[in-house]
XYZ file of N, CA and C in Angstrom:
369
model
N 0.798 -1.175 0.000
C 0.000 0.000 0.000
C 0.856 1.260 0.000
N 1.918 1.180 0.654
C 2.853 2.300 0.642
C 3.339 2.594 -0.775
N 3.467 1.539 -1.487
C 3.932 1.681 -2.859
C 2.959 2.502 -3.693
N 1.637 2.228 -3.480
C 0.623 2.973 -4.211
C 0.621 4.438 -3.835
N 0.817 4.749 -2.566
C 0.862 6.158 -2.158
C 2.055 6.872 -2.787
N 3.157 6.199 -2.779
C 4.346 6.807 -3.386
C 4.145 7.017 -4.874
N 3.486 6.032 -5.467
C 3.235 6.149 -6.894
C 2.251 7.285 -7.165
N 1.173 7.391 -6.357
C 0.229 8.488 -6.533
C 0.888 9.824 -6.271
N 1.732 9.876 -5.249
C 2.421 11.125 -4.919
C 3.329 11.574 -6.061
N 4.048 10.632 -6.634
C 4.932 11.010 -7.734
C 4.125 11.355 -8.978
N 2.966 10.633 -9.171
C 2.099 10.980 -10.296
C 1.526 12.373 -10.140
N 1.086 12.684 -8.939
C 0.492 14.004 -8.729
C 1.537 15.100 -8.912
N 2.757 14.838 -8.473
C 3.809 15.822 -8.690
C 4.095 15.999 -10.179
N 4.058 14.897 -10.884
C 4.360 14.939 -12.296
C 3.245 15.610 -13.089
N 1.997 15.211 -12.815
C 0.899 15.717 -13.620
C 0.290 17.007 -13.097
N 0.547 17.396 -11.885
C 0.047 18.672 -11.378
C 0.669 19.843 -12.138
N 1.926 19.706 -12.489
C 2.583 20.767 -13.247
C 1.938 20.956 -14.612
N 1.557 19.842 -15.232
C 0.934 19.931 -16.549
C -0.432 20.579 -16.438
N -1.212 20.139 -15.447
C -2.559 20.672 -15.293
C -2.531 22.138 -14.890
N -1.607 22.526 -14.082
C -1.551 23.895 -13.597
C -0.847 24.846 -14.552
N -0.312 24.368 -15.626
C 0.381 25.228 -16.581
C 1.844 25.422 -16.231
N 2.332 24.714 -15.241
C 3.725 24.854 -14.841
C 4.681 24.361 -15.921
N 4.300 23.303 -16.594
C 5.154 22.759 -17.644
C 5.194 23.702 -18.835
N 4.063 24.301 -19.137
C 4.024 25.243 -20.254
C 4.888 26.466 -19.971
N 4.850 26.948 -18.753
C 5.640 28.126 -18.401
C 7.130 27.815 -18.496
N 7.528 26.651 -17.994
C 8.952 26.304 -18.055
C 9.366 26.038 -19.504
N 8.457 25.476 -20.296
C 8.752 25.225 -21.710
C 8.944 26.533 -22.465
N 8.068 27.502 -22.227
C 8.208 28.783 -22.919
C 9.457 29.520 -22.437
N 9.808 29.325 -21.168
C 11.027 29.944 -20.658
C 12.253 29.314 -21.320
N 12.222 27.979 -21.494
C 13.321 27.302 -22.169
C 13.434 27.785 -23.615
N 12.309 27.964 -24.286
C 12.329 28.438 -25.672
C 12.892 29.848 -25.735
N 12.499 30.703 -24.807
C 13.026 32.069 -24.829
C 14.519 32.075 -24.528
N 14.972 31.163 -23.638
C 16.413 31.051 -23.389
C 17.151 30.601 -24.643
N 16.575 29.654 -25.347
C 17.182 29.169 -26.587
C 17.205 30.289 -27.625
N 16.096 31.026 -27.727
C 16.040 32.140 -28.670
C 17.088 33.193 -28.331
N 17.259 33.492 -27.056
C 18.263 34.475 -26.651
C 19.671 33.992 -26.998
N 19.918 32.703 -26.757
C 21.231 32.151 -27.110
C 21.462 32.207 -28.619
N 20.430 31.868 -29.381
C 20.555 31.944 -30.846
C 20.792 33.380 -31.289
N 20.078 34.309 -30.672
C 20.270 35.722 -31.012
C 21.684 36.183 -30.648
N 22.166 35.749 -29.487
C 23.528 36.120 -29.090
C 24.561 35.558 -30.069
N 24.354 34.301 -30.501
C 25.267 33.705 -31.484
C 25.212 34.472 -32.799
N 24.002 34.824 -33.224
C 23.849 35.561 -34.477
C 24.497 36.937 -34.380
N 24.347 37.578 -33.222
C 24.963 38.895 -33.022
C 26.478 38.775 -33.042
N 27.015 37.747 -32.388
C 28.469 37.543 -32.401
C 28.983 37.279 -33.815
N 28.244 36.458 -34.561
C 28.630 36.176 -35.943
C 28.589 37.446 -36.782
N 27.532 38.224 -36.609
C 27.411 39.483 -37.346
C 28.520 40.448 -36.957
N 28.863 40.490 -35.680
C 29.941 41.359 -35.207
C 31.267 40.952 -35.853
N 31.525 39.635 -35.915
C 32.749 39.150 -36.555
C 32.787 39.522 -38.038
N 31.655 39.387 -38.711
C 31.598 39.731 -40.133
C 31.820 41.220 -40.350
N 31.231 42.035 -39.483
C 31.416 43.482 -39.599
C 32.879 43.850 -39.385
N 33.520 43.240 -38.399
C 34.950 43.501 -38.169
C 35.788 43.065 -39.361
N 35.452 41.914 -39.942
C 36.179 41.439 -41.123
C 36.013 42.420 -42.280
N 34.781 42.867 -42.514
C 34.544 43.822 -43.600
C 35.242 45.151 -43.340
N 35.296 45.560 -42.073
C 35.986 46.805 -41.730
C 37.471 46.689 -42.044
N 38.076 45.556 -41.663
C 39.489 45.356 -41.974
C 39.714 45.276 -43.483
N 38.807 44.612 -44.169
C 38.927 44.464 -45.619
C 38.826 45.814 -46.324
N 37.879 46.648 -45.913
C 37.758 47.965 -46.534
C 38.959 48.837 -46.198
N 39.514 48.680 -45.005
C 40.737 49.410 -44.655
C 41.894 49.004 -45.544
N 42.014 47.689 -45.797
C 43.075 47.203 -46.690
C 42.871 47.701 -48.116
N 41.622 47.709 -48.573
C 41.333 48.199 -49.919
C 41.678 49.684 -50.018
N 41.325 50.455 -48.988
C 41.628 51.886 -48.984
C 43.138 52.116 -49.054
N 43.880 51.363 -48.261
C 45.340 51.497 -48.261
C 45.925 51.144 -49.630
N 45.390 50.074 -50.246
C 45.869 49.664 -51.565
C 45.561 50.741 -52.614
N 44.384 51.333 -52.531
C 44.015 52.399 -53.477
C 44.931 53.608 -53.299
N 45.230 53.969 -52.064
C 46.136 55.090 -51.805
C 47.526 54.810 -52.384
N 48.019 53.583 -52.198
C 49.328 53.219 -52.756
C 49.325 53.310 -54.278
N 48.250 52.821 -54.898
C 48.175 52.889 -56.358
C 48.075 54.337 -56.843
N 47.346 55.172 -56.116
C 47.260 56.585 -56.510
C 48.627 57.261 -56.447
N 49.391 56.968 -55.385
C 50.735 57.538 -55.293
C 51.621 57.041 -56.435
N 51.526 55.755 -56.731
C 52.337 55.188 -57.807
C 51.950 55.813 -59.157
N 50.662 55.992 -59.399
C 50.226 56.598 -60.656
C 50.655 58.062 -60.747
N 50.646 58.770 -59.620
C 51.131 60.154 -59.636
C 52.610 60.211 -60.002
N 53.403 59.318 -59.397
C 54.834 59.278 -59.728
C 55.044 58.910 -61.195
N 54.248 57.956 -61.678
C 54.382 57.545 -63.073
C 54.007 58.707 -64.001
N 52.976 59.463 -63.643
C 52.599 60.630 -64.441
C 53.692 61.674 -64.470
N 54.322 61.906 -63.324
C 55.440 62.860 -63.279
C 56.607 62.383 -64.136
N 56.903 61.076 -64.066
C 57.987 60.521 -64.888
C 57.654 60.628 -66.379
N 56.391 60.387 -66.719
C 55.991 60.501 -68.130
C 56.108 61.942 -68.616
N 55.757 62.903 -67.762
C 55.912 64.312 -68.153
C 57.377 64.652 -68.391
N 58.251 64.149 -67.519
C 59.688 64.409 -67.682
C 60.207 63.765 -68.963
N 59.792 62.536 -69.234
C 60.267 61.876 -70.456
C 59.679 62.533 -71.700
N 58.467 63.063 -71.591
C 57.883 63.782 -72.720
C 58.724 65.010 -73.061
N 59.194 65.712 -72.042
C 60.049 66.873 -72.264
C 61.348 66.492 -72.944
N 61.964 65.422 -72.483
C 63.222 64.958 -73.089
C 62.985 64.513 -74.524
N 61.893 63.786 -74.756
C 61.591 63.290 -76.097
C 61.301 64.427 -77.068
N 60.597 65.453 -76.609
C 60.312 66.584 -77.505
C 61.610 67.318 -77.869
N 62.560 67.409 -76.929
C 63.858 68.002 -77.238
C 64.613 67.184 -78.275
N 64.538 65.887 -78.150
C 65.210 65.011 -79.109
C 64.568 65.131 -80.489
N 63.270 65.186 -80.534
C 62.576 65.332 -81.819
C 62.931 66.667 -82.475
N 63.045 67.715 -81.681
C 63.461 69.011 -82.237
C 64.852 68.923 -82.857
N 65.749 68.206 -82.214
C 67.100 68.041 -82.762
C 67.069 67.254 -84.074
N 66.229 66.195 -84.121
C 66.106 65.433 -85.365
C 65.528 66.293 -86.488
N 64.602 67.157 -86.145
C 64.048 68.053 -87.167
C 65.146 68.945 -87.744
N 66.014 69.428 -86.867
C 67.114 70.273 -87.337
C 68.054 69.483 -88.242
N 68.306 68.221 -87.897
C 69.202 67.390 -88.690
C 68.592 67.115 -90.059
N 67.288 66.836 -90.124
C 66.660 66.480 -91.388
C 66.322 67.682 -92.272
N 66.576 68.876 -91.791
C 66.305 70.052 -92.619
C 67.290 70.150 -93.778
N 68.481 69.702 -93.618
C 69.491 69.756 -94.683
C 69.576 68.405 -95.368
N 69.781 68.433 -96.711
C 69.838 67.185 -97.477
C 71.062 66.362 -97.113
N 72.167 66.985 -96.867
C 73.385 66.231 -96.548
C 73.231 65.505 -95.209
N 72.574 66.114 -94.274
C 72.353 65.459 -92.977
C 71.396 64.276 -93.119
N 70.399 64.412 -93.996
C 69.481 63.294 -94.229
C 70.224 62.105 -94.822
N 71.109 62.380 -95.768
C 71.878 61.298 -96.382
C 72.756 60.599 -95.347
N 73.347 61.395 -94.489
C 74.214 60.827 -93.443
C 73.384 59.939 -92.504
N 72.214 60.389 -92.119
C 71.354 59.586 -91.229
C 70.918 58.298 -91.911
N 70.588 58.380 -93.198
C 70.207 57.176 -93.944
C 71.371 56.202 -94.003
N 72.551 56.716 -94.236
C 73.733 55.872 -94.311
C 73.979 55.162 -92.979
N 73.870 55.886 -91.895
C 74.054 55.283 -90.555
C 72.975 54.241 -90.305
N 71.740 54.527 -90.681
C 70.643 53.572 -90.493
C 70.896 52.299 -91.294
N 71.388 52.421 -92.545
C 71.679 51.245 -93.351
C 72.775 50.398 -92.715
N 73.795 51.044 -92.175
C 74.869 50.298 -91.511
C 74.349 49.567 -90.270
N 73.527 50.215 -89.519
C 72.976 49.573 -88.310
C 72.113 48.380 -88.689
N 71.253 48.553 -89.683
C 70.380 47.452 -90.114
C 71.210 46.310 -90.674
N 72.205 46.609 -91.505
C 73.035 45.546 -92.067
C 73.828 44.837 -90.971
N 74.300 45.557 -89.968
C 75.001 44.945 -88.837
C 74.068 43.977 -88.090
N 72.838 44.387 -87.856
C 71.867 43.524 -87.152
C 71.551 42.287 -87.979
N 71.432 42.452 -89.312
C 71.158 41.299 -90.171
C 72.325 40.322 -90.132
N 73.550 40.828 -90.199
C 74.726 39.952 -90.137
C 74.798 39.204 -88.805
N 74.513 39.899 -87.728
C 74.520 39.227 -86.409
C 73.480 38.116 -86.369
N 72.353 38.359 -86.972
C 71.286 37.362 -86.975
C 71.660 36.159 -87.843
N 72.291 36.408 -88.967
C 72.662 35.317 -89.867
C 73.786 34.483 -89.264
N 74.744 35.118 -88.597
C 75.866 34.392 -88.010
C 75.403 33.448 -86.899
N 74.438 33.800 -86.157
C 73.956 32.935 -85.067
C 73.344 31.734 -85.667
């Protein structure tokens, strides 16, 4: 008989919570705890992604700045070489104004070309 009382007592403890809504309250509390944990994980993941994107955009910005500096230097070098090249072209214009100078330049060009052809044939 003691066994039956113990069994009824444990049954009443078990099923009283269900009837009184105690199980539902603890279940909804467990769900809200799970939801909070999921939200915290999602927030941490989002925070990590934002930090990664921040570092990535910083690296891209630095790379763009480096390329801009390099292009500025290249532009300055091109301007300097343009000045030198225009001076050289002016000198060639002066040389080609006279017929004797043109003949001399043609003669030098023929010698250079023939020298290159001979080097190529000998190899």
